[in-house]
CSV table of C-alpha atoms and ligand atoms in Angstrom, one decimal:
chain,number,residue,atom,x,y,z
U,1,MET,CA,-15.7,-6.3,9.7
U,2,LYS,CA,-18.3,-8.4,11.7
U,3,HIS,CA,-17.3,-9.7,14.5
U,4,TRP,CA,-19.2,-13.2,13.3
U,5,VAL,CA,-15.8,-13.9,10.4
U,6,THR,CA,-12.6,-14.1,13.2
U,7,GLU,CA,-14.5,-17.5,14.1
U,8,LYS,CA,-12.7,-18.7,10.7
U,9,LEU,CA,-9.6,-16.5,10.8
U,10,ILE,CA,-6.2,-18.0,10.7
U,11,CYS,CA,-2.8,-16.2,10.0
U,12,PRO,CA,-1.7,-16.0,6.3
U,13,ASP,CA,1.9,-15.5,6.7
U,14,CYS,CA,2.3,-19.1,8.5
U,15,LEU,CA,0.5,-21.1,5.9
U,16,PRO,CA,0.0,-24.4,6.1
U,17,GLU,CA,0.6,-23.9,9.7
U,18,GLU,CA,-2.9,-22.8,10.5
U,19,THR,CA,-3.1,-20.4,13.9
U,20,PRO,CA,-6.3,-18.5,14.7
U,21,LEU,CA,-6.5,-14.9,14.8
U,22,ALA,CA,-7.1,-13.0,17.9
U,23,LEU,CA,-9.1,-9.4,17.5
U,24,THR,CA,-8.9,-6.7,19.5
U,25,SER,CA,-11.7,-4.4,18.6
U,26,ARG,CA,-10.8,-0.2,19.2
U,27,GLN,CA,-14.8,0.8,17.6
U,28,GLN,CA,-17.5,-1.1,17.0
U,29,ILE,CA,-21.1,-0.4,15.6
U,30,SER,CA,-23.0,-3.2,17.0
U,31,ASP,CA,-21.2,-6.6,15.9
U,32,ASP,CA,-19.0,-4.7,13.1
U,33,VAL,CA,-15.4,-4.7,13.5
U,34,LEU,CA,-14.7,-0.6,12.6
U,35,ASP,CA,-10.8,-0.1,14.7
U,36,GLY,CA,-9.3,-2.2,15.6
U,37,GLU,CA,-6.8,-5.8,14.8
U,38,LEU,CA,-6.3,-9.1,14.2
U,39,ASN,CA,-3.2,-10.1,15.8
U,40,CYS,CA,-1.4,-14.1,14.9
U,41,PRO,CA,0.1,-15.6,18.2
U,42,ASN,CA,2.9,-17.4,16.6
U,43,CYS,CA,4.1,-14.6,14.2
U,44,GLY,CA,3.5,-11.9,15.7
U,45,ARG,CA,2.0,-10.1,12.6
U,46,SER,CA,-1.0,-8.0,12.6
U,47,TYR,CA,-3.5,-7.2,9.9
U,48,PRO,CA,-5.5,-3.7,10.8
U,49,ILE,CA,-9.3,-3.4,10.7
U,50,ARG,CA,-9.6,0.3,9.1
U,51,ASP,CA,-12.9,1.6,8.1
U,52,GLY,CA,-14.8,-1.6,9.0
U,53,ILE,CA,-12.3,-3.1,6.4
U,54,ALA,CA,-10.2,-5.8,7.6
U,55,GLY,CA,-6.2,-6.9,5.6
U,56,LEU,CA,-5.2,-10.1,5.8
U,57,ARG,CA,-2.4,-10.0,2.9
U,58,PRO,CA,0.2,-12.3,3.5
U,59,GLN,CA,3.4,-10.0,4.0
U,60,LYS,CA,4.8,-11.8,2.0
U,61,THR,CA,3.0,-11.5,-1.4
U,62,PHE,CA,1.8,-7.8,-0.4
U,63,ARG,CA,3.9,-6.3,-2.3
U,64,THR,CA,3.4,-7.7,-5.8
U,65,GLU,CA,-0.1,-7.4,-5.3
U,66,ILE,CA,-0.7,-3.4,-4.4
U,67,CYS,CA,1.6,-3.2,-7.5
U,68,ASN,CA,-0.4,-5.5,-9.9
U,69,ASN,CA,-3.5,-4.8,-8.9
U,70,GLY,CA,-5.4,-2.2,-11.5
U,71,TYR,CA,-8.9,-3.3,-10.2
U,72,ASN,CA,-8.7,-0.7,-7.6
U,73,THR,CA,-8.9,2.7,-10.0
U,74,PRO,CA,-12.0,4.5,-11.1
U,75,LEU,CA,-12.8,3.2,-14.4
U,76,MET,CA,-12.4,-0.7,-13.0
U,77,LEU,CA,-15.3,0.4,-9.7
U,78,SER,CA,-17.6,1.2,-12.3
U,79,ALA,CA,-16.9,-1.3,-14.7
U,80,TYR,CA,-17.2,-3.7,-12.4
U,81,LEU,CA,-20.1,-2.6,-10.3
U,82,TRP,CA,-21.8,-1.9,-13.7
U,83,SER,CA,-20.9,-5.4,-14.8
U,84,HIS,CA,-22.8,-6.7,-11.5
U,85,PHE,CA,-25.2,-4.7,-10.6
U,86,GLY,CA,-26.9,-3.7,-15.2
U,87,ASP,CA,-29.1,-5.7,-15.2
U,88,LEU,CA,-31.2,-4.7,-11.3
U,89,LEU,CA,-30.3,-0.7,-12.9
U,90,GLU,CA,-32.5,-2.6,-16.4
U,91,ASP,CA,-30.2,-1.8,-18.6
U,92,GLY,CA,-31.7,-3.9,-21.5
U,93,ARG,CA,-27.6,-4.4,-22.3
U,94,ALA,CA,-26.4,-6.3,-19.4
U,95,ALA,CA,-25.4,-9.8,-19.2
U,96,ASP,CA,-27.3,-11.8,-16.4
U,97,ALA,CA,-24.1,-13.7,-15.5
U,98,TYR,CA,-24.8,-13.6,-11.9
U,99,ARG,CA,-27.8,-14.5,-12.3
U,100,LEU,CA,-27.0,-17.7,-14.0
U,101,TRP,CA,-24.1,-18.2,-12.0
U,102,SER,CA,-26.3,-18.4,-8.5
U,103,GLU,CA,-28.2,-20.3,-10.2
U,104,ARG,CA,-25.9,-23.2,-10.3
U,105,PHE,CA,-26.1,-23.5,-6.0
U,106,GLN,CA,-29.6,-23.2,-6.1
U,107,THR,CA,-30.1,-26.4,-8.6
U,108,ALA,CA,-27.7,-27.9,-4.5
U,109,THR,CA,-30.8,-25.6,-2.2
U,110,GLY,CA,-31.6,-28.2,0.1
U,111,GLU,CA,-27.7,-29.3,0.9
U,112,ASN,CA,-26.7,-25.5,1.8
U,113,ALA,CA,-28.7,-26.3,5.2
U,114,GLY,CA,-26.2,-24.8,7.9
U,115,SER,CA,-23.6,-24.1,5.4
U,116,ASP,CA,-21.3,-21.7,4.4
U,117,ALA,CA,-20.3,-19.6,0.9
U,118,LEU,CA,-16.1,-17.7,-0.1
U,119,ASP,CA,-16.1,-15.8,-3.1
U,120,VAL,CA,-12.6,-16.3,-4.0
U,121,GLY,CA,-12.0,-12.7,-6.4
U,122,CYS,CA,-15.7,-11.5,-5.3
U,123,ALA,CA,-15.1,-7.6,-6.7
U,124,VAL,CA,-17.6,-5.4,-5.4
U,125,GLY,CA,-19.6,-8.9,-4.0
U,126,ARG,CA,-23.0,-9.5,-6.2
U,127,LEU,CA,-22.3,-13.1,-6.3
U,128,SER,CA,-21.8,-12.8,-2.7
U,129,PHE,CA,-25.1,-10.7,-2.5
U,130,GLU,CA,-27.0,-13.9,-4.7
U,131,LEU,CA,-25.3,-16.5,-2.2
U,132,SER,CA,-27.0,-15.3,0.9
U,133,LYS,CA,-29.9,-16.7,-0.4
U,134,THR,CA,-29.1,-20.0,0.0
U,135,HIS,CA,-26.4,-20.5,2.5
U,136,ASP,CA,-25.5,-19.3,6.0
U,137,ARG,CA,-23.0,-16.5,5.9
U,138,VAL,CA,-21.0,-16.0,3.0
U,139,ILE,CA,-17.5,-14.5,2.5
U,140,GLY,CA,-16.8,-12.4,-0.3
U,141,VAL,CA,-12.5,-12.3,-0.9
U,142,ASP,CA,-10.6,-9.8,-3.0
U,143,THR,CA,-7.2,-8.0,-3.3
U,144,SER,CA,-9.3,-4.8,-4.6
U,145,THR,CA,-9.5,-2.6,-1.3
U,146,ALA,CA,-11.6,-0.3,-3.2
U,147,PHE,CA,-14.4,-3.0,-4.7
U,148,ILE,CA,-14.5,-4.2,-0.5
U,149,ALA,CA,-14.8,-1.3,0.2
U,150,LYS,CA,-18.3,-0.3,-2.7
U,151,ALA,CA,-19.0,-4.5,-1.2
U,152,ARG,CA,-19.4,-2.9,2.3
U,153,GLU,CA,-20.7,0.0,1.9
U,154,ILE,CA,-23.6,-1.0,-0.9
U,155,THR,CA,-23.9,-4.3,2.6
U,156,GLY,CA,-24.1,-1.9,5.1
U,157,ARG,CA,-26.4,1.3,3.5
U,158,ARG,CA,-28.5,-1.4,1.1
U,159,GLN,CA,-29.0,1.5,-1.1
U,160,LEU,CA,-25.7,1.6,-4.9
U,161,ASP,CA,-24.8,4.8,-5.6
U,162,PHE,CA,-22.6,5.7,-7.7
U,163,HIS,CA,-20.5,7.7,-10.3
U,164,MET,CA,-20.4,5.2,-14.3
U,165,ILE,CA,-17.9,6.9,-16.6
U,166,VAL,CA,-19.5,7.9,-20.3
U,167,GLU,CA,-16.2,9.1,-20.7
U,168,GLY,CA,-13.0,10.5,-18.7
U,169,HIS,CA,-13.9,12.5,-16.4
U,170,LEU,CA,-17.5,12.6,-17.5
U,171,THR,CA,-20.0,10.4,-15.5
U,172,GLN,CA,-23.4,9.0,-14.9
U,173,GLU,CA,-25.4,8.7,-10.9
U,174,GLN,CA,-26.4,5.7,-10.3
U,175,HIS,CA,-29.0,4.1,-7.7
U,176,LEU,CA,-30.6,1.9,-6.4
U,177,ASP,CA,-31.9,0.3,-3.5
U,178,LEU,CA,-31.5,-3.2,-3.2
U,179,ASN,CA,-34.5,-5.0,-1.9
U,180,HIS,CA,-33.2,-8.9,-3.7
U,181,GLY,CA,-34.1,-11.0,-0.8
U,182,TRP,CA,-30.5,-10.8,-0.2
U,183,ARG,CA,-29.1,-11.4,3.6
U,184,PHE,CA,-26.8,-8.2,4.6
U,185,GLU,CA,-26.2,-9.1,8.1
U,186,ASN,CA,-24.8,-12.4,6.3
U,187,VAL,CA,-22.1,-11.7,4.1
U,188,GLU,CA,-18.8,-9.4,4.8
U,189,PHE,CA,-16.2,-8.7,2.8
U,190,ILE,CA,-12.4,-8.5,3.7
U,191,VAL,CA,-9.5,-7.9,1.8
U,192,ALA,CA,-7.3,-11.5,0.8
U,193,ASP,CA,-5.3,-12.8,-1.5
U,194,ALA,CA,-6.3,-16.4,-3.0
U,195,LEU,CA,-2.6,-17.6,-3.0
U,196,ALA,CA,-2.8,-17.4,0.4
U,197,LEU,CA,-6.6,-17.8,1.8
U,198,PRO,CA,-7.3,-16.5,5.9
U,199,PHE,CA,-9.9,-19.4,6.5
U,200,ARG,CA,-8.7,-22.2,8.2
U,201,GLN,CA,-9.4,-25.5,6.4
U,202,HIS,CA,-12.7,-27.4,5.5
U,203,GLY,CA,-14.3,-24.4,6.7
U,204,PHE,CA,-16.6,-24.0,3.3
U,205,ALA,CA,-19.6,-26.1,2.0
U,206,SER,CA,-19.5,-23.7,-1.3
U,207,VAL,CA,-16.2,-21.5,-3.2
U,208,ALA,CA,-16.9,-19.5,-5.7
U,209,ALA,CA,-13.4,-18.5,-7.9
U,210,ILE,CA,-15.3,-16.9,-10.9
U,211,ASN,CA,-13.0,-15.1,-13.4
U,212,ILE,CA,-10.1,-15.2,-11.6
U,213,LEU,CA,-7.8,-18.4,-12.1
U,214,GLU,CA,-5.8,-16.5,-14.6
U,215,LYS,CA,-5.6,-13.4,-13.0
U,216,VAL,CA,-3.6,-14.7,-10.7
U,217,ALA,CA,0.3,-14.9,-10.8
U,218,ASP,CA,-0.1,-19.5,-9.4
U,219,PRO,CA,-3.3,-20.9,-11.0
U,220,LEU,CA,-2.4,-24.2,-9.0
U,221,THR,CA,-1.7,-22.6,-5.6
U,222,HIS,CA,-4.8,-21.1,-6.0
U,223,LEU,CA,-6.6,-24.4,-6.3
U,224,ALA,CA,-5.0,-26.0,-4.1
U,225,GLU,CA,-6.1,-23.3,-1.6
U,226,VAL,CA,-9.6,-23.9,-2.9
U,227,ASN,CA,-8.7,-27.3,-2.4
U,228,ARG,CA,-7.8,-26.8,1.9
U,229,VAL,CA,-10.9,-24.3,2.5
U,230,LEU,CA,-13.3,-27.0,0.7
U,231,ARG,CA,-14.7,-29.2,3.0
U,232,ALA,CA,-13.9,-32.1,2.2
U,233,ARG,CA,-17.8,-33.7,2.4
U,234,ASN,CA,-21.7,-32.6,1.0
U,235,SER,CA,-20.3,-29.6,-0.4
U,236,ARG,CA,-19.5,-27.9,-4.1
U,237,PHE,CA,-16.8,-26.2,-6.2
U,238,LEU,CA,-18.2,-23.2,-9.0
U,239,PHE,CA,-15.3,-22.7,-10.8
U,240,SER,CA,-16.3,-20.4,-13.7
U,241,ASP,CA,-13.1,-18.5,-16.4
U,242,PRO,CA,-12.2,-17.4,-19.6
U,243,PHE,CA,-9.3,-19.2,-20.1
U,244,SER,CA,-7.7,-15.3,-21.6
U,245,TRP,CA,-4.3,-16.3,-20.3
U,246,ASP,CA,-2.0,-13.0,-20.3
U,247,PRO,CA,2.1,-13.0,-19.2
U,248,ALA,CA,0.9,-9.6,-17.2
U,249,PHE,CA,-0.8,-11.9,-15.1
U,250,SER,CA,0.7,-15.1,-15.2
U,251,SER,CA,4.2,-16.1,-16.5
U,252,PRO,CA,3.3,-19.4,-18.8
U,253,GLU,CA,4.9,-22.2,-17.9
U,254,ARG,CA,2.1,-21.5,-15.3
U,255,TRP,CA,-1.1,-21.0,-17.3
U,256,LEU,CA,-3.2,-24.3,-17.2
U,257,GLY,CA,-4.3,-24.1,-20.3
U,258,GLY,CA,-3.0,-22.3,-23.4
U,259,SER,CA,0.7,-23.5,-24.8
U,260,LYS,CA,1.4,-25.3,-27.5
U,261,ASN,CA,3.3,-27.9,-25.8
U,262,GLY,CA,5.4,-28.8,-23.3
U,263,THR,CA,3.8,-28.5,-20.7
U,264,PRO,CA,1.8,-31.0,-18.7
U,265,TYR,CA,-2.0,-29.8,-19.0
U,266,SER,CA,-4.7,-30.0,-21.8
U,267,ARG,CA,-4.1,-26.9,-24.5
U,268,ARG,CA,-7.0,-26.0,-24.0
U,269,GLY,CA,-7.7,-24.6,-19.7
U,270,ILE,CA,-11.0,-26.4,-19.5
U,271,ASP,CA,-9.9,-29.2,-19.8
U,272,THR,CA,-6.9,-29.1,-17.7
U,273,MET,CA,-9.2,-27.7,-15.6
U,274,ARG,CA,-12.0,-31.3,-15.9
U,275,ARG,CA,-8.2,-33.7,-15.2
U,276,ILE,CA,-7.8,-31.5,-12.1
U,277,PHE,CA,-11.1,-31.5,-10.8
U,278,ALA,CA,-11.1,-35.4,-11.1
U,279,GLY,CA,-8.1,-36.1,-9.1
U,280,GLU,CA,-5.5,-35.5,-11.0
U,281,PHE,CA,-2.0,-33.4,-10.1
U,282,GLY,CA,-3.1,-33.5,-7.0
U,283,ILE,CA,-4.6,-30.8,-6.3
U,284,PHE,CA,-8.3,-31.8,-5.9
U,285,ASP,CA,-8.4,-34.4,-2.5
U,286,PRO,CA,-11.4,-35.8,-2.3
U,287,PRO,CA,-11.8,-35.3,-6.6
U,288,LEU,CA,-14.7,-33.1,-7.9
U,289,GLU,CA,-17.7,-34.8,-9.1
U,290,ILE,CA,-18.5,-32.7,-12.2
U,291,SER,CA,-22.5,-32.5,-11.6
U,292,ASP,CA,-23.1,-29.1,-14.2
U,293,LYS,CA,-21.2,-27.3,-17.0
U,294,GLY,CA,-20.9,-24.6,-19.9
U,295,ASP,CA,-20.9,-21.5,-21.1
U,296,VAL,CA,-22.2,-18.2,-19.4
U,297,SER,CA,-21.3,-14.9,-21.3
U,298,TRP,CA,-20.7,-12.2,-19.5
U,299,LYS,CA,-20.0,-8.1,-20.0
U,300,ILE,CA,-17.9,-5.4,-18.7
U,301,ARG,CA,-18.7,-1.9,-20.2
U,302,LYS,CA,-15.4,0.1,-18.9
U,303,THR,CA,-17.1,3.3,-21.2
U,304,GLU,CA,-20.3,4.6,-22.7
U,305,ASN,CA,-18.3,2.6,-26.0
U,306,LEU,CA,-15.3,0.6,-24.6
U,307,TRP,CA,-17.1,-3.1,-23.8
U,308,GLU,CA,-16.0,-6.7,-23.3
U,309,HIS,CA,-18.2,-9.3,-24.2
U,310,ILE,CA,-16.0,-12.5,-22.8
U,311,THR,CA,-17.6,-16.3,-23.1
U,312,SER,CA,-16.7,-17.4,-19.2
U,313,GLN,CA,-16.6,-21.4,-19.0
U,314,PHE,CA,-17.7,-22.9,-16.6
U,315,LEU,CA,-18.2,-26.6,-14.4
U,316,LEU,CA,-19.5,-27.7,-11.6
U,317,GLY,CA,-18.3,-29.6,-8.4
U,318,SER,CA,-19.2,-31.6,-6.2
U,319,ARG,CA,-18.4,-33.9,-3.7
U,320,LYS,CA,-20.8,-36.6,-1.5
U,321,GLN,CA,-21.8,-37.1,1.8
U,322,ASP,CA,-20.4,-40.5,1.7
U,323,SER,CA,-16.6,-39.3,-0.5
U,324,GLY,CA,-14.0,-39.5,1.5
N,401,SAM,C1,-11.7,-10.3,-13.9
N,401,SAM,S1,-12.6,-9.9,-12.4
N,401,SAM,C2,-13.6,-10.7,-11.9
N,401,SAM,C3,-15.3,-10.6,-10.7
N,401,SAM,C4,-15.8,-11.5,-9.2
N,401,SAM,N1,-15.2,-12.8,-10.0
N,401,SAM,C5,-16.4,-11.6,-11.0
N,401,SAM,O1,-16.8,-12.3,-11.9
N,401,SAM,O2,-17.4,-10.8,-11.9
N,401,SAM,C6,-10.6,-10.2,-11.0
N,401,SAM,C7,-11.1,-10.5,-10.0
N,401,SAM,O3,-9.6,-11.1,-8.9
N,401,SAM,C8,-9.2,-9.5,-8.0
N,401,SAM,N2,-8.1,-10.6,-7.9
N,401,SAM,C9,-7.1,-10.8,-8.4
N,401,SAM,N3,-6.4,-11.2,-7.7
N,401,SAM,C10,-6.4,-11.6,-6.1
N,401,SAM,C11,-5.8,-12.4,-5.6
N,401,SAM,N4,-4.6,-12.8,-5.9
N,401,SAM,N5,-6.5,-12.8,-5.0
N,401,SAM,C12,-8.0,-12.0,-4.7
N,401,SAM,N6,-8.4,-11.4,-5.8
N,401,SAM,C13,-7.8,-11.1,-6.7
N,401,SAM,C14,-9.0,-9.0,-8.6
N,401,SAM,O4,-9.3,-7.9,-8.5
N,401,SAM,C15,-10.4,-8.9,-9.3
N,401,SAM,O5,-11.2,-8.2,-8.5
């Protein structure tokens, strides 16, 4: 974990109290801590840094996340690496979803100067890398240690190598040199929970939460955490989701759409999200003004013969200089 991340960190177990963490480094290369601890002076909890990966999941959700996280398997690693980098591998079947999502921030170029970005549920990091072109520093967080380890490997090597699954144990080697203007030294990836982000309030000018809302146990808490870490002025939140609600991830009473009746939410998730951006339900304060919206086609390639084609609906919410 790069040293500069420390100044943003707080103890996720002490939330809503924000207690800065103290870094102990036992081994580091340049500013990258490979082995050490982040200690909370308030609750006494110690968060490990092993092989450069900081693990900042709160104790209270740690067990659940480990049991539920199917994103640590070789199949999912192969699937998401192809999904994130397939266009750069010049696979004609790849979508250009990450270019489309990252361009939403490029339209605000100039406003981003001197600002940091957070990519919540970053998987193997493509959007975080893209955001490094338009932001000073970028942090990607995910609960999958396998994804974060790979994203850090890519950052360090500036190359991508992986075994792409063809069928069963049959794989095909993939290699890519990454010279796309990404500022690798300004990007970091840590293991953390979207429901208890280990960051100080208002520390990010941009936050992206792409295809994660439907995957967390408590979608409203996830959005409240985005509100906490997003700057109150001159900031933007890119939200995108297919709203494919699944009781395996969150119980139906917590879904923000897709219910026939009996909830305060709209029937369609995108309509609920518009209301939440506007300040309903007390999540976004100050509210977010919708400055862009649309659909992004996104693909996941699990094996040569198993693909998922997904439509993800996005909203870009902005807070202007004079709001709040
Ligand atoms: C559907 S994938 C989307 C990944 C990426 N944003 C993209 O669009 O390619 C959902 C991601 O959220 C991560 N995730 C699930 N629950 C999480 C949580 N509570 N906190 C942080 N990340 C989580 C998963 O590990 C996975 O990488």
